[in-house]
Short mmCIF file of C-alpha atoms in Angstrom, two decimals:
data_model
loop_
_atom_site.label_atom_id
_atom_site.label_comp_id
_atom_site.label_asym_id
_atom_site.label_seq_id
_atom_site.Cartn_x
_atom_site.Cartn_y
_atom_site.Cartn_z
CA UNK A 10 -0.03 0.02 0.11
CA UNK A 11 2.59 2.34 0.98
CA UNK A 12 4.44 1.94 -2.14
CA UNK A 13 1.43 2.88 -4.36
CA UNK A 14 1.13 5.96 -2.17
CA UNK A 15 4.56 6.64 -2.97
CA UNK A 16 4.65 6.17 -6.41
CA UNK A 17 1.39 8.55 -7.03
CA UNK A 18 1.65 10.97 -3.83
CA UNK A 19 2.02 14.08 -6.09
CA UNK A 20 -1.60 13.14 -7.27
CA UNK A 21 -2.83 12.39 -4.27
CA UNK A 22 -1.49 15.82 -2.78
CA UNK A 23 -3.46 17.52 -5.51
CA UNK A 24 -6.48 15.47 -5.18
CA UNK A 25 -6.95 15.05 -1.86
CA UNK A 26 -7.36 18.31 -0.39
CA UNK A 27 -9.91 19.28 -3.46
CA UNK A 28 -12.02 16.06 -2.34
CA UNK A 29 -11.71 16.99 1.47
CA UNK A 30 -13.04 20.73 0.82
CA UNK A 31 -15.64 19.37 -1.09
CA UNK A 32 -17.01 16.76 0.98
CA UNK A 33 -16.75 19.59 3.77
CA UNK A 34 -18.59 21.84 1.70
CA UNK A 35 -21.36 19.74 1.18
CA UNK A 36 -21.82 19.15 4.86
CA UNK A 37 -21.52 22.95 5.51
CA UNK A 38 -24.56 23.32 2.82
CA UNK A 39 -26.81 20.26 4.26
CA UNK A 40 -26.32 22.20 7.85
CA UNK A 41 -27.17 25.72 6.57
CA UNK A 42 -29.70 25.23 3.96
CA UNK A 43 -31.21 21.75 4.67
CA UNK A 44 -31.14 21.50 8.71
CA UNK A 45 -31.24 25.21 9.48
CA UNK A 46 -33.30 27.24 6.78
CA UNK A 47 -35.67 24.26 5.73
CA UNK A 48 -36.26 22.28 8.23
CA UNK A 49 -35.81 24.40 11.25
CA UNK A 50 -36.98 27.49 10.56
CA UNK A 51 -39.45 26.17 7.58
CA UNK A 52 -37.99 28.92 5.08
CA UNK A 53 -39.17 29.11 1.78
CA UNK A 54 -36.47 27.62 -0.66
CA UNK A 55 -34.16 30.37 -1.70
CA UNK A 56 -35.25 32.32 -4.67
CA UNK A 57 -31.51 32.87 -5.25
CA UNK A 58 -30.42 31.72 -8.44
CA UNK A 59 -26.63 32.26 -9.04
CA UNK A 60 -26.56 33.78 -12.51
CA UNK A 61 -24.59 32.25 -15.37
CA UNK A 62 -21.81 34.72 -15.17
CA UNK A 63 -21.20 34.02 -11.43
CA UNK A 64 -21.33 30.35 -12.18
CA UNK A 65 -18.57 30.62 -14.45
CA UNK A 66 -16.67 32.82 -11.97
CA UNK A 67 -17.27 30.29 -9.15
CA UNK A 68 -15.88 27.37 -11.61
CA UNK A 69 -13.04 29.51 -12.62
CA UNK A 70 -11.89 29.91 -9.10
CA UNK A 71 -12.13 26.34 -8.38
CA UNK A 72 -10.06 25.88 -11.66
CA UNK A 73 -7.47 28.34 -10.42
CA UNK A 74 -7.53 26.54 -6.81
CA UNK A 75 -6.34 23.34 -8.28
CA UNK A 76 -3.96 24.82 -10.98
CA UNK A 77 -2.36 26.73 -8.22
CA UNK A 78 -1.82 23.67 -6.39
CA UNK A 79 -0.33 21.82 -9.47
CA UNK A 80 1.90 24.83 -9.96
CA UNK A 81 3.30 24.55 -6.37
CA UNK A 82 3.89 20.94 -6.51
CA UNK A 83 5.13 21.12 -10.33
CA UNK A 84 8.94 20.51 -9.04
CA UNK A 85 7.66 17.74 -6.80
CA UNK A 86 6.48 16.30 -10.39
CA UNK A 87 9.66 17.21 -11.68
CA UNK A 88 11.82 15.44 -9.17
CA UNK A 89 9.39 12.12 -8.92
CA UNK A 90 10.01 10.43 -11.96
CA UNK A 91 9.09 6.84 -12.62
CA UNK A 92 7.65 6.43 -9.10
CA UNK A 93 11.33 7.25 -7.55
CA UNK A 94 13.20 10.55 -6.43
CA UNK A 95 15.57 11.61 -8.75
CA UNK A 96 18.69 13.20 -7.67
CA UNK A 97 18.86 16.39 -9.42
CA UNK A 98 19.16 20.05 -9.41
CA UNK A 99 15.23 20.12 -8.57
CA UNK A 100 15.20 17.94 -5.37
CA UNK A 101 16.16 20.78 -2.61
CA UNK A 102 13.20 22.94 -4.71
CA UNK A 103 11.04 19.69 -4.43
CA UNK A 104 11.58 19.05 -0.66
CA UNK A 105 10.89 22.80 0.28
CA UNK A 106 7.58 22.49 -1.89
CA UNK A 107 6.43 19.10 -0.12
CA UNK A 108 7.70 20.63 3.24
CA UNK A 109 5.12 23.83 2.87
CA UNK A 110 2.23 21.86 1.06
CA UNK A 111 0.06 21.94 3.93
CA UNK A 112 0.34 25.50 4.78
CA UNK A 113 0.19 26.62 1.15
CA UNK A 114 -3.37 24.61 0.98
CA UNK A 115 -4.84 26.45 3.95
CA UNK A 116 -3.49 29.88 2.32
CA UNK A 117 -5.18 28.49 -0.71
CA UNK A 118 -8.56 27.67 0.96
CA UNK A 119 -8.86 30.96 2.43
CA UNK A 120 -8.21 32.89 -0.67
CA UNK A 121 -10.64 30.57 -2.38
CA UNK A 122 -13.34 31.07 0.06
CA UNK A 123 -12.91 34.68 0.39
CA UNK A 124 -13.10 35.12 -3.23
CA UNK A 125 -16.03 32.78 -3.67
CA UNK A 126 -17.92 34.87 -0.75
CA UNK A 127 -17.25 37.97 -2.55
CA UNK A 128 -18.96 36.78 -5.77
CA UNK A 129 -21.74 35.99 -3.77
CA UNK A 130 -21.90 39.40 -2.12
CA UNK A 131 -21.40 40.86 -5.62
CA UNK A 132 -24.64 38.81 -6.82
CA UNK A 133 -26.52 39.07 -4.09
CA UNK A 134 -25.76 41.47 -1.17
CA UNK A 135 -28.59 40.64 1.06
CA UNK A 136 -27.28 37.31 1.10
CA UNK A 137 -24.96 38.29 4.09
CA UNK A 138 -27.65 40.25 5.81
CA UNK A 139 -29.29 36.86 6.72
CA UNK A 140 -27.50 35.70 10.22
CA UNK A 141 -27.45 32.02 9.03
CA UNK A 142 -25.93 32.16 6.13
CA UNK A 143 -23.08 34.45 7.32
CA UNK A 144 -22.54 32.64 10.42
CA UNK A 145 -22.28 29.28 8.23
CA UNK A 146 -19.81 31.09 5.37
CA UNK A 147 -17.39 32.22 8.27
CA UNK A 148 -17.64 28.53 10.12
CA UNK A 149 -17.21 26.79 6.98
CA UNK A 150 -14.04 28.57 5.93
CA UNK A 151 -12.56 28.14 9.44
CA UNK A 152 -13.53 24.38 9.59
CA UNK A 153 -12.59 23.52 5.72
CA UNK A 154 -9.00 25.43 6.43
CA UNK A 155 -8.40 23.94 9.76
CA UNK A 156 -9.41 20.26 8.98
CA UNK A 157 -7.66 20.08 5.58
CA UNK A 158 -4.52 21.85 7.04
CA UNK A 159 -4.26 18.94 9.62
CA UNK A 160 -5.48 16.34 7.49
CA UNK A 161 -3.00 16.99 4.82
CA UNK A 162 -0.26 17.68 7.45
CA UNK A 163 -0.54 14.32 8.90
CA UNK A 164 -0.20 12.81 5.17
CA UNK A 165 2.91 14.80 4.84
CA UNK A 166 4.35 14.13 8.41
CA UNK A 167 4.26 10.16 8.47
CA UNK A 168 4.35 9.42 5.06
CA UNK A 169 5.78 11.88 2.68
CA UNK A 170 8.49 13.59 5.28
CA UNK A 171 10.25 10.46 6.00
CA UNK A 172 10.04 9.75 2.25
CA UNK A 173 11.48 12.82 1.02
CA UNK A 174 14.06 13.38 3.89
CA UNK A 175 15.06 9.89 4.17
CA UNK A 176 18.50 10.99 5.96
CA UNK A 177 16.55 12.62 8.96
CA UNK A 178 17.92 16.01 8.12
CA UNK A 179 14.88 18.36 7.08
CA UNK A 180 16.80 20.97 5.48
CA UNK A 181 14.63 23.20 3.07
CA UNK A 182 15.53 26.88 1.14
CA UNK A 183 12.50 28.40 3.08
CA UNK A 184 9.56 27.83 5.15
CA UNK A 185 5.97 28.76 5.73
CA UNK A 186 5.23 29.32 9.23
CA UNK A 187 2.74 26.50 10.53
CA UNK A 188 0.97 26.58 13.56
CA UNK A 189 2.88 25.58 16.84
CA UNK A 190 2.33 22.43 18.76
CA UNK A 191 0.31 24.39 21.14
CA UNK A 192 -1.79 25.97 18.70
CA UNK A 193 -3.13 22.31 17.81
CA UNK A 194 -4.76 22.09 20.86
CA UNK A 195 -6.34 25.29 20.51
CA UNK A 196 -7.67 24.45 17.15
CA UNK A 197 -8.79 21.19 18.34
CA UNK A 198 -10.98 23.15 21.13
CA UNK A 199 -12.13 25.39 18.69
CA UNK A 200 -13.69 22.79 16.60
CA UNK A 201 -14.84 20.48 19.16
CA UNK A 202 -15.90 23.10 21.92
CA UNK A 203 -16.41 26.66 20.88
CA UNK A 204 -18.12 25.95 17.38
CA UNK A 205 -20.79 23.72 18.58
CA UNK A 206 -21.82 25.98 21.65
CA UNK A 207 -21.86 28.95 19.16
CA UNK A 208 -23.79 27.30 16.85
CA UNK A 209 -26.33 26.17 19.28
CA UNK A 210 -26.74 29.73 20.38
CA UNK A 211 -26.97 30.85 17.31
CA UNK A 212 -29.64 28.25 16.45
CA UNK A 213 -31.45 29.46 19.38
CA UNK A 214 -31.17 32.68 18.60
CA UNK A 215 -32.43 32.68 15.22
CA UNK A 216 -35.38 30.52 16.29
CA UNK A 217 -36.33 33.38 19.15
CA UNK A 218 -36.10 35.71 16.14
CA UNK A 219 -38.57 33.95 13.99
CA UNK A 220 -40.83 33.19 16.83
CA UNK A 221 -41.54 29.84 18.58
CA UNK A 222 -44.97 28.89 17.44
CA UNK A 223 -45.73 25.58 18.83
CA UNK A 224 -43.90 22.78 20.70
CA UNK A 225 -42.70 20.95 17.31
CA UNK A 226 -40.69 24.06 16.61
CA UNK A 227 -38.82 23.43 19.87
CA UNK A 228 -38.27 19.70 19.21
CA UNK A 229 -36.78 20.79 16.09
CA UNK A 230 -34.35 23.13 17.73
CA UNK A 231 -33.40 20.31 19.87
CA UNK A 232 -32.68 18.06 16.71
CA UNK A 233 -30.88 20.26 14.61
CA UNK A 234 -28.67 21.61 17.71
CA UNK A 235 -27.89 18.12 18.51
CA UNK A 236 -27.15 17.31 14.93
CA UNK A 237 -24.76 20.26 14.65
CA UNK A 238 -23.38 19.51 17.87
CA UNK A 239 -22.65 15.87 16.53
CA UNK A 240 -20.98 16.77 12.98
CA UNK A 241 -18.50 19.14 15.19
CA UNK A 242 -17.91 16.55 17.71
CA UNK A 243 -17.48 14.24 14.69
CA UNK A 244 -14.87 16.89 13.27
CA UNK A 245 -13.17 17.29 16.76
CA UNK A 246 -12.91 13.84 17.40
CA UNK A 247 -11.00 13.02 14.15
CA UNK A 248 -8.80 16.21 14.62
CA UNK A 249 -8.04 15.12 18.51
CA UNK A 250 -7.17 11.42 16.90
CA UNK A 251 -4.82 13.12 14.38
CA UNK A 252 -3.27 15.54 16.74
CA UNK A 253 -2.65 12.45 19.52
CA UNK A 254 -1.12 10.50 16.78
CA UNK A 255 1.21 13.10 15.80
CA UNK A 256 2.65 13.03 19.58
CA UNK A 257 1.97 9.44 20.51
CA UNK A 258 4.00 8.00 17.06
CA UNK A 259 7.04 10.15 17.76
CA UNK A 260 7.34 9.18 21.36
CA UNK A 261 6.86 5.78 20.98
CA UNK A 262 9.69 5.65 18.64
CA UNK A 263 11.76 7.45 21.26
CA UNK A 264 10.78 5.46 24.18
CA UNK A 265 11.48 2.35 21.89
CA UNK A 266 15.19 3.76 20.86
CA UNK A 267 16.00 4.96 24.53
CA UNK A 268 15.09 1.53 25.92
CA UNK A 269 17.62 -0.13 23.54
CA UNK A 270 20.28 2.42 24.34
CA UNK A 271 19.84 1.94 27.71
CA UNK A 272 20.07 -1.96 26.77
CA UNK A 273 23.53 -1.04 24.99
CA UNK A 274 22.06 -1.40 21.47
CA UNK A 275 23.24 1.81 20.04
CA UNK A 276 22.15 1.21 16.24
CA UNK A 277 18.38 1.82 16.79
CA UNK A 278 17.33 5.15 14.70
CA UNK A 279 14.26 6.58 14.30
CA UNK A 280 12.53 8.50 11.80
CA UNK A 281 12.12 12.14 11.82
CA UNK A 282 8.58 13.26 10.81
CA UNK A 283 9.11 17.40 11.29
CA UNK A 284 11.19 20.29 12.27
CA UNK A 285 9.19 21.36 15.26
CA UNK A 286 9.75 20.42 19.07
CA UNK A 287 8.81 16.77 18.39
CA UNK A 288 11.12 16.58 15.33
CA UNK A 289 13.99 18.31 17.17
CA UNK A 290 13.82 15.59 19.89
CA UNK A 291 13.57 12.75 17.25
CA UNK A 292 16.70 14.30 15.64
CA UNK A 293 18.20 14.64 19.20
CA UNK A 294 17.39 10.86 20.10
CA UNK A 295 19.04 10.16 16.64
CA UNK A 296 22.21 11.99 17.49
CA UNK A 297 22.37 10.67 21.06
CA UNK A 298 22.25 7.15 19.51
CA UNK A 299 25.28 7.97 17.07
CA UNK A 300 27.47 9.39 19.38
CA UNK A 301 26.80 6.56 21.86
CA UNK A 302 27.68 3.98 19.15
CA UNK A 303 30.93 6.11 18.14
CA UNK A 304 31.89 6.10 21.99
CA UNK A 305 31.35 2.40 22.44
CA UNK A 306 33.57 1.77 19.06
CA UNK A 307 36.08 4.06 20.51
CA UNK A 308 35.83 2.21 23.98
CA UNK A 309 35.93 -1.00 22.22
CA UNK A 310 38.87 -0.08 19.95
CA UNK A 311 40.69 1.49 23.12
CA UNK A 312 40.26 -1.66 25.06
CA UNK A 313 42.03 -3.60 22.16
CA UNK A 314 44.96 -1.49 23.30
CA UNK A 315 44.97 -0.91 27.04
CA UNK A 316 43.33 -3.00 29.59
CA UNK A 317 39.54 -2.47 29.93
CA UNK A 318 40.01 -1.53 33.17
CA UNK A 319 42.45 1.26 32.57
CA UNK A 320 40.51 2.18 29.63
CA UNK A 321 37.13 2.76 31.96
CA UNK A 322 39.28 4.68 34.52
CA UNK A 323 40.53 7.15 31.80
CA UNK A 324 37.42 7.53 30.46
CA UNK A 325 35.55 7.95 33.54
CA UNK A 326 38.21 10.70 34.67
CA UNK A 327 39.24 8.45 37.64
CA UNK A 328 43.14 8.56 36.35
CA UNK A 329 45.10 11.33 37.33
CA UNK A 330 47.19 11.34 33.93
CA UNK A 331 50.13 13.77 35.19
CA UNK A 332 50.93 11.02 37.85
CA UNK A 333 49.48 9.33 40.90
CA UNK A 334 50.86 7.02 43.69
CA UNK A 335 48.94 4.23 44.29
CA UNK A 336 49.16 0.66 46.16
CA UNK A 337 49.40 -2.30 43.66
CA UNK A 338 50.83 -5.90 42.90
CA UNK A 339 52.82 -6.00 40.01
CA UNK A 340 52.98 -9.72 38.23
CA UNK A 341 55.42 -10.42 35.54
CA UNK A 342 55.31 -13.46 33.57
CA UNK A 343 57.08 -14.69 30.15
CA UNK A 344 58.05 -17.72 28.43
CA UNK A 345 61.21 -19.67 28.83
CA UNK A 346 63.55 -20.03 26.05
CA UNK A 347 61.27 -17.98 23.90
CA UNK A 348 64.57 -17.06 21.57
CA UNK A 349 65.06 -20.63 20.67
CA UNK A 350 61.13 -21.16 19.79
CA UNK A 351 61.26 -17.99 17.69
CA UNK A 352 64.37 -19.42 15.63
CA UNK A 353 63.07 -22.61 14.90
CA UNK A 354 59.36 -21.96 14.17
CA UNK A 355 57.81 -19.86 11.47
CA UNK A 356 56.81 -16.00 12.21
CA UNK A 357 53.26 -16.66 11.59
CA UNK A 358 53.18 -19.85 14.21
CA UNK A 359 55.09 -17.51 16.87
CA UNK A 360 52.49 -14.73 16.48
CA UNK A 361 49.57 -17.66 16.90
CA UNK A 362 51.22 -19.04 19.67
CA UNK A 363 51.60 -15.65 21.66
CA UNK A 364 48.03 -14.46 20.75
CA UNK A 365 46.65 -18.18 22.36
CA UNK A 366 48.96 -17.29 25.36
CA UNK A 367 48.23 -13.74 25.76
CA UNK A 368 44.44 -14.26 25.24
CA UNK A 369 44.21 -16.39 28.07
CA UNK A 370 46.47 -14.58 30.58
CA UNK A 371 44.52 -11.25 29.81
CA UNK A 372 41.15 -13.09 30.39
CA UNK A 373 42.50 -14.43 33.81
CA UNK A 374 43.84 -11.02 35.06
CA UNK A 375 40.66 -9.51 33.96
CA UNK A 376 38.58 -12.01 36.06
CA UNK A 377 40.55 -11.39 39.23
CA UNK A 378 40.32 -7.60 38.93
CA UNK A 379 43.50 -6.82 37.56
CA UNK A 380 44.53 -5.34 34.20
CA UNK A 381 47.31 -6.09 31.64
CA UNK A 382 49.82 -2.86 31.98
CA UNK A 383 51.75 -3.92 28.56
CA UNK A 384 53.10 -6.64 26.65
CA UNK A 385 56.66 -6.91 26.30
CA UNK A 386 57.97 -9.46 23.66
CA UNK A 387 56.94 -12.50 25.25
CA UNK A 388 56.52 -11.02 28.88
CA UNK A 389 53.28 -9.77 30.28
CA UNK A 390 53.25 -7.36 33.10
CA UNK A 391 49.88 -7.28 35.08
CA UNK A 392 48.97 -4.56 37.63
CA UNK A 393 46.31 -5.33 40.64
CA UNK A 394 45.33 -2.15 41.93
CA UNK A 395 44.66 -2.30 45.75
CA UNK A 396 41.65 0.49 45.23
CA UNK A 397 40.04 -1.52 42.13
CA UNK A 398 40.44 -4.81 43.93
CA UNK A 399 38.74 -3.58 47.31
CA UNK A 400 42.17 -4.14 49.25
CA UNK A 401 42.31 -7.85 48.01
CA UNK A 402 44.82 -6.99 45.45
CA UNK A 403 47.63 -9.52 46.87
CA UNK A 404 45.25 -12.57 46.67
CA UNK A 405 43.76 -11.40 43.42
CA UNK A 406 47.61 -11.43 42.00
CA UNK A 407 48.00 -15.06 43.84
CA UNK A 408 45.02 -16.41 41.98
CA UNK A 409 45.99 -15.15 38.77
CA UNK A 410 49.32 -16.65 39.14
CA UNK A 411 47.71 -20.01 39.90
CA UNK A 412 45.29 -19.70 36.97
CA UNK A 413 47.95 -18.94 34.64
CA UNK A 414 50.05 -21.85 35.62
CA UNK A 415 46.53 -24.15 35.51
CA UNK A 416 45.52 -23.22 32.28
CA UNK A 417 49.05 -23.34 30.88
CA UNK A 418 48.31 -27.19 30.26
CA UNK A 419 45.37 -26.24 27.86
CA UNK A 420 47.48 -23.68 25.90
CA UNK A 421 50.29 -26.42 25.30
CA UNK A 422 47.48 -28.76 24.04
CA UNK A 423 46.21 -26.00 21.39
CA UNK A 424 49.54 -25.04 20.48
CA UNK A 425 51.19 -28.42 19.94
CA UNK A 426 48.85 -28.61 16.51
CA UNK A 427 51.61 -25.98 15.27
CA UNK A 428 54.58 -28.51 16.31
CA UNK A 429 55.49 -26.53 19.54
CA UNK A 430 57.05 -28.19 22.67
CA UNK A 431 54.99 -27.51 25.82
CA UNK A 432 55.84 -23.93 27.14
CA UNK A 433 57.10 -23.23 30.59
CA UNK A 434 56.91 -19.81 32.05
CA UNK A 435 58.08 -18.07 35.17
CA UNK A 436 56.12 -15.71 37.38
CA UNK A 437 57.47 -13.03 39.61
CA UNK A 438 55.00 -10.90 41.81
CA UNK A 439 55.87 -8.04 44.20
CA UNK A 440 54.00 -5.35 46.08
CA UNK A 441 54.32 -2.02 46.89
CA UNK A 442 53.67 1.72 46.15
CA UNK A 443 54.04 2.35 42.17
CA UNK A 444 53.67 5.68 40.64
CA UNK A 445 50.92 5.55 37.61
CA UNK A 446 50.89 7.97 34.93
CA UNK A 447 50.45 8.90 31.06
CA UNK A 448 54.22 8.55 30.15
CA UNK A 449 55.53 9.50 26.74
CA UNK A 450 55.82 12.15 24.13
CA UNK A 451 53.14 14.63 23.20
CA UNK A 452 52.39 12.63 20.08
CA UNK A 453 52.32 9.10 21.74
CA UNK A 454 51.74 8.44 25.48
CA UNK A 455 51.21 5.01 27.31
CA UNK A 456 49.13 4.67 30.68
CA UNK A 457 51.50 2.77 32.76
CA UNK A 458 52.98 2.27 36.05
CA UNK A 459 56.73 2.81 37.10
CA UNK A 460 58.69 2.39 40.23
CA UNK A 461 60.81 0.07 42.29
CA UNK A 462 57.96 -2.47 42.90
CA UNK A 463 57.68 -2.88 38.82
CA UNK A 464 61.55 -3.55 38.65
CA UNK A 465 61.39 -6.00 41.32
CA UNK A 466 58.53 -8.06 39.91
CA UNK A 467 60.50 -8.16 36.73
CA UNK A 468 63.79 -9.41 38.58
CA UNK A 469 61.63 -12.04 40.41
CA UNK A 470 60.10 -13.47 37.29
CA UNK A 471 63.83 -13.58 35.69
CA UNK A 472 65.29 -15.27 38.80
CA UNK A 473 62.18 -18.02 38.70
CA UNK A 474 64.91 -20.09 36.22
CA UNK A 475 67.75 -20.20 38.84
CA UNK A 476 65.33 -21.35 41.15
CA UNK A 477 63.68 -23.94 39.12
CA UNK A 478 60.42 -22.84 40.34
CA UNK A 479 57.30 -21.23 38.20
CA UNK A 480 56.50 -18.53 40.71
CA UNK A 481 58.73 -16.22 42.86
CA UNK A 482 56.69 -13.57 45.36
CA UNK A 483 58.05 -11.31 47.95
CA UNK A 484 57.01 -12.26 51.48
CA UNK A 485 55.68 -8.67 51.83
CA UNK A 486 53.07 -9.74 49.09
CA UNK A 487 52.01 -13.03 50.69
CA UNK A 488 49.39 -12.10 53.31
CA UNK A 489 47.21 -14.19 55.62
CA UNK A 490 44.65 -14.94 53.09
CA UNK A 491 47.14 -15.65 50.69
CA UNK A 492 48.52 -18.37 52.93
CA UNK A 493 44.97 -19.86 53.17
CA UNK A 494 44.87 -20.10 49.27
CA UNK A 495 45.10 -24.19 48.58
CA UNK A 496 45.70 -24.34 44.94
CA UNK A 497 49.20 -23.01 45.70
CA UNK A 498 51.73 -24.18 48.04
CA UNK A 499 54.90 -22.85 49.62
CA UNK A 500 57.82 -24.74 48.63
CA UNK A 501 60.76 -22.80 50.24
CA UNK A 502 61.96 -19.41 51.66
CA UNK A 503 64.88 -17.82 50.47
CA UNK A 504 66.77 -14.27 50.55
CA UNK A 505 68.05 -13.23 47.70
CA UNK A 506 70.20 -10.52 46.19
CA UNK A 507 68.48 -8.20 43.67
CA UNK A 508 70.02 -6.06 41.58
CA UNK A 509 70.02 -2.33 42.68
CA UNK A 510 69.16 -3.48 46.28
CA UNK A 511 71.76 -3.12 48.99
CA UNK A 512 69.94 -5.27 51.31
CA UNK A 513 68.39 -8.95 50.47
CA UNK A 514 64.77 -9.48 49.75
CA UNK A 515 62.85 -12.46 51.36
CA UNK A 516 60.67 -14.30 48.51
CA UNK A 517 58.67 -17.37 48.79
CA UNK A 518 58.97 -20.14 46.20
CA UNK A 519 55.52 -21.46 45.09
CA UNK A 520 54.02 -24.17 43.21
CA UNK A 521 50.94 -25.49 42.06
CA UNK A 522 49.63 -27.82 44.82
CA UNK A 523 48.26 -31.49 44.59
CA UNK A 524 45.21 -30.10 45.86
CA UNK A 525 44.15 -28.05 43.18
#
């Protein structure tokens, strides 16, 4: 159905207002001539007969009205060929005419009615001295103009505007001022509230002026008043329906879009139906979706280069990029004998190995509330912030170390298909104050942590080969909660000399327990 409407909508725009105006005119004639004059007042059939010249002038005005609408929509016909919108230099003109057609129609109707009533006055001046006809002429003009405008505007708003402005950007070269959203309610109140009351009061006044002769005349007053009231209420009801849908459709679309945005689906877009306050809200919701989607893309891409935890801290403004001292546990791990692996295997297989290994480490670190600070060749540096872990940074680091060792078996099974021998890794863990900051040049920076604790963790990882143990951890990093962690067991305690330190550092040698 929509495709058929879109294909022939220029012709529909010409015919629809004319047909609607004729229907309203017929209802007006029925109300004024038959209900009021002949039925209620029992006036003789009007002797007024429009002369041939008057009839020709009336017909001429109707033709001019139709031709003016055709001329106004001529760019639309030119830009809409073979049932499709042509991307030519007439497109902006056609869009402007489509957008402004409803207010143009209302101006045309006012001009037509004023001209026709002027002709009536010219041929029959006493016609307008008869109150019923004068009132009917005024009400007919207002009712026709209001009803045709809102019916055409509704057709435009929900079918043609989305069709001609499919990108949601309503850009036209000029605009005819249209009724505001507030005035819509005023027009509805006028049609359904004020006009019925004025009509009924007018009927009573006319009846009293003509004199009430019997009870049947009072009954006719009641029937005519009820009929006129029902006619206005029907039009008022239709107008209320059109205006309520004008508000309801966009609000429902916006509600649906906002619900999807709250669920993390930022791809939803809604149709922009106008450039009024509702259209502005629709466009704003779409812009919100675009910006949220862009931020999500940036967040996702950013998370590929820095830890998601660090990413969220940076985007949330929780990181002092100029430098901040924090309490943390630093974990270093790397692959033993990686140089020989690199020499004996194809580069693409080395990359696959590292990606498989690093993927598991990143997942494990994230599960334990830590974040990967950086990859250094085959080594990984992870940080467990005391604040981010709720003070459980030491236990979180220990759990991560245990899980890395446990899942190494799965990694070895996976890389065996590429011809690799089982990997062996070392893990060094140290805790203490570190400096977190955005370090680098003006063109390229890296959010990282630095300090003695970082250096110590790196030294411990290197020393695991000398001790023949998978995990070396400083005594200060092993608290009461760590001692109760069963998957790891303490094999020994040692004092070791760390380069750059004058005093010996007490370390614990850990390995996976048989209870894991």
